Short mmCIF file of C-alpha atoms in Angstrom, two decimals:
data_model
loop_
_atom_site.label_atom_id
_atom_site.label_comp_id
_atom_site.label_asym_id
_atom_site.label_seq_id
_atom_site.Cartn_x
_atom_site.Cartn_y
_atom_site.Cartn_z
CA UNK U 1 -12.17 -0.25 2.86
CA UNK U 2 -13.25 1.09 6.83
CA UNK U 3 -16.27 -0.52 8.74
CA UNK U 4 -17.75 2.47 11.38
CA UNK U 5 -17.06 1.75 15.00
CA UNK U 6 -17.68 3.55 18.66
CA UNK U 7 -14.93 5.21 19.16
CA UNK U 8 -14.61 3.74 22.87
CA UNK U 9 -13.12 0.58 20.19
CA UNK U 10 -9.77 3.07 18.99
CA UNK U 11 -9.18 3.02 22.43
CA UNK U 12 -5.30 3.08 23.19
CA UNK U 13 -4.22 3.67 19.28
CA UNK U 14 -4.13 6.89 17.34
CA UNK U 15 -6.91 7.85 15.23
CA UNK U 16 -5.18 8.41 11.91
CA UNK U 17 -6.54 11.94 10.01
CA UNK U 18 -8.00 11.38 6.49
CA UNK U 19 -8.84 13.40 3.65
CA UNK U 20 -10.06 13.02 -0.08
CA UNK U 21 -8.21 14.03 -2.83
CA UNK U 22 -9.61 15.06 -6.23
CA UNK U 23 -7.04 15.54 -8.99
CA UNK U 24 -7.42 16.38 -12.88
CA UNK U 25 -5.65 13.85 -14.70
CA UNK U 26 -6.90 16.00 -17.67
CA UNK U 27 -7.32 19.48 -19.07
CA UNK U 28 -10.17 22.56 -18.64
CA UNK U 29 -11.25 20.74 -22.45
CA UNK U 30 -11.07 17.32 -21.54
CA UNK U 31 -11.49 16.99 -17.42
CA UNK U 32 -10.64 13.32 -16.18
CA UNK U 33 -10.92 13.31 -12.82
CA UNK U 34 -9.19 11.22 -9.94
CA UNK U 35 -10.63 11.24 -6.72
CA UNK U 36 -8.95 8.90 -3.35
CA UNK U 37 -9.07 8.95 -0.06
CA UNK U 38 -5.72 9.00 1.90
CA UNK U 39 -4.58 8.33 5.15
CA UNK U 40 -2.10 11.06 6.89
CA UNK U 41 -0.39 8.41 9.45
CA UNK U 42 3.42 9.53 10.05
CA UNK U 43 6.19 7.23 11.12
CA UNK U 44 7.18 9.38 14.80
CA UNK U 45 9.04 6.61 16.87
CA UNK U 46 6.72 3.72 15.72
CA UNK U 47 7.87 0.41 14.31
CA UNK U 48 10.69 0.64 11.60
CA UNK U 49 9.58 -2.83 10.29
CA UNK U 50 7.57 -1.53 7.90
CA UNK U 51 9.13 -0.92 4.91
CA UNK U 52 8.35 -2.28 1.77
CA UNK U 53 11.99 -1.60 0.04
CA UNK U 54 12.80 -0.76 -3.50
CA UNK U 55 15.49 -3.36 -5.14
CA UNK U 56 19.24 -2.03 -5.19
CA UNK U 57 21.01 -2.13 -8.47
CA UNK U 58 23.20 -5.03 -7.58
CA UNK U 59 20.22 -6.94 -7.77
CA UNK U 60 19.14 -5.88 -11.31
CA UNK U 61 22.76 -6.29 -12.42
CA UNK U 62 22.79 -9.96 -10.46
CA UNK U 63 19.62 -11.17 -12.50
CA UNK U 64 21.39 -9.57 -15.67
CA UNK U 65 24.22 -11.65 -15.03
CA UNK U 66 22.86 -15.20 -13.94
CA UNK U 67 20.32 -14.71 -16.76
CA UNK U 68 23.25 -13.80 -19.42
CA UNK U 69 25.54 -16.57 -17.94
CA UNK U 70 23.62 -19.77 -17.52
CA UNK U 71 24.65 -22.32 -20.51
CA UNK U 72 23.47 -25.48 -18.24
CA UNK U 73 19.58 -26.39 -18.96
CA UNK U 74 16.47 -24.09 -20.65
CA UNK U 75 17.29 -20.95 -21.68
CA UNK U 76 16.25 -18.12 -18.94
CA UNK U 77 14.28 -15.37 -19.97
CA UNK U 78 13.64 -11.95 -17.76
CA UNK U 79 11.44 -9.94 -17.78
CA UNK U 80 10.98 -6.10 -15.37
CA UNK U 81 7.79 -4.41 -14.37
CA UNK U 82 8.00 -1.03 -13.42
CA UNK U 83 4.65 -0.47 -11.57
CA UNK U 84 3.08 3.36 -12.52
CA UNK U 85 0.31 2.62 -10.00
CA UNK U 86 0.80 1.55 -6.84
CA UNK U 87 -2.19 -0.92 -5.55
CA UNK U 88 -2.50 -0.25 -2.09
CA UNK U 89 -5.77 -2.13 -1.04
CA UNK U 90 -4.22 -4.82 0.55
CA UNK U 91 -5.99 -6.65 3.40
CA UNK U 92 -5.53 -4.73 6.65
CA UNK U 93 -2.57 -6.58 9.22
CA UNK U 94 -3.07 -3.87 11.58
CA UNK U 95 -5.73 -1.86 13.60
CA UNK U 96 -5.65 1.16 12.19
CA UNK U 97 -8.42 3.60 12.69
CA UNK U 98 -8.81 7.00 10.26
CA UNK U 99 -11.57 9.54 11.13
CA UNK U 100 -14.35 9.61 8.65
CA UNK U 101 -14.35 11.76 5.92
CA UNK U 102 -16.88 14.66 6.31
CA UNK U 103 -18.21 13.19 2.50
CA UNK U 104 -19.23 9.76 4.67
CA UNK U 105 -20.75 10.98 7.87
CA UNK U 106 -23.93 10.56 8.55
CA UNK U 107 -26.18 11.62 11.72
CA UNK U 108 -25.06 9.13 14.31
CA UNK U 109 -21.10 9.31 13.73
CA UNK U 110 -20.04 12.09 15.98
CA UNK U 111 -18.64 9.25 18.17
CA UNK U 112 -18.05 6.90 15.26
CA UNK U 113 -14.14 6.45 13.53
CA UNK U 114 -13.16 3.90 11.03
CA UNK U 115 -11.35 0.47 11.56
CA UNK U 116 -9.00 -0.39 8.63
CA UNK U 117 -10.48 -3.55 6.80
CA UNK U 118 -8.24 -3.04 4.07
CA UNK U 119 -5.03 -0.55 3.45
CA UNK U 120 -5.26 2.64 2.41
CA UNK U 121 -2.55 5.26 0.80
CA UNK U 122 -1.10 6.89 3.26
CA UNK U 123 -0.71 4.42 6.28
CA UNK U 124 2.80 3.49 7.35
CA UNK U 125 2.14 -0.28 6.22
CA UNK U 126 0.16 0.13 2.74
CA UNK U 127 3.44 -0.12 0.44
CA UNK U 128 4.38 -2.85 2.82
CA UNK U 129 1.45 -5.29 2.63
CA UNK U 130 0.55 -5.01 -1.23
CA UNK U 131 4.35 -5.68 -1.77
CA UNK U 132 3.39 -8.91 0.42
CA UNK U 133 0.32 -9.51 -1.31
CA UNK U 134 2.21 -9.41 -4.61
CA UNK U 135 4.67 -11.56 -3.27
CA UNK U 136 2.10 -14.29 -2.21
CA UNK U 137 0.87 -14.27 -6.29
CA UNK U 138 3.70 -14.87 -7.19
CA UNK U 139 4.96 -17.17 -4.95
CA UNK U 140 1.00 -19.15 -6.09
CA UNK U 141 2.55 -19.25 -9.46
CA UNK U 142 5.70 -20.64 -9.37
CA UNK U 143 8.48 -17.83 -8.37
CA UNK U 144 10.41 -18.01 -5.64
CA UNK U 145 11.26 -14.91 -3.30
CA UNK U 146 15.07 -14.34 -3.14
CA UNK U 147 17.07 -14.30 0.01
CA UNK U 148 19.81 -11.80 -0.35
CA UNK U 149 17.10 -9.53 -1.69
CA UNK U 150 13.66 -10.43 -0.36
CA UNK U 151 11.82 -7.62 -3.00
CA UNK U 152 12.59 -9.77 -5.64
#
């Protein structure tokens, strides 16, 4: 997810705090622990274009209408996908530096930070980059991105 670099390389950038989050999705008798590293980056007057839109209800209504009323040509089928767990492992598209979590610190890391190679949950552009990665894969499979609703 990240490589360790000298702190001087991050000069001029904010160093985003991180923490490890452990969650038990099971119960006491049947534990099912999930651990993940998360970033704590906040949009404080920064670039507002890093935004992953949720398609509006009108987009779904239009697609249902289009599928139901198209009579010429082959019949259309429609599929909806509700993503339960987002995969934020898209490639990082900007320089983001994080504090190295204590679980990964070794002697000599005192003057180092992590430079993200992949997006990390909690960074401002993680959802956007993930959405762009999914869109690129769908495009390779022959799908076309909507003009009115780019997230469709």
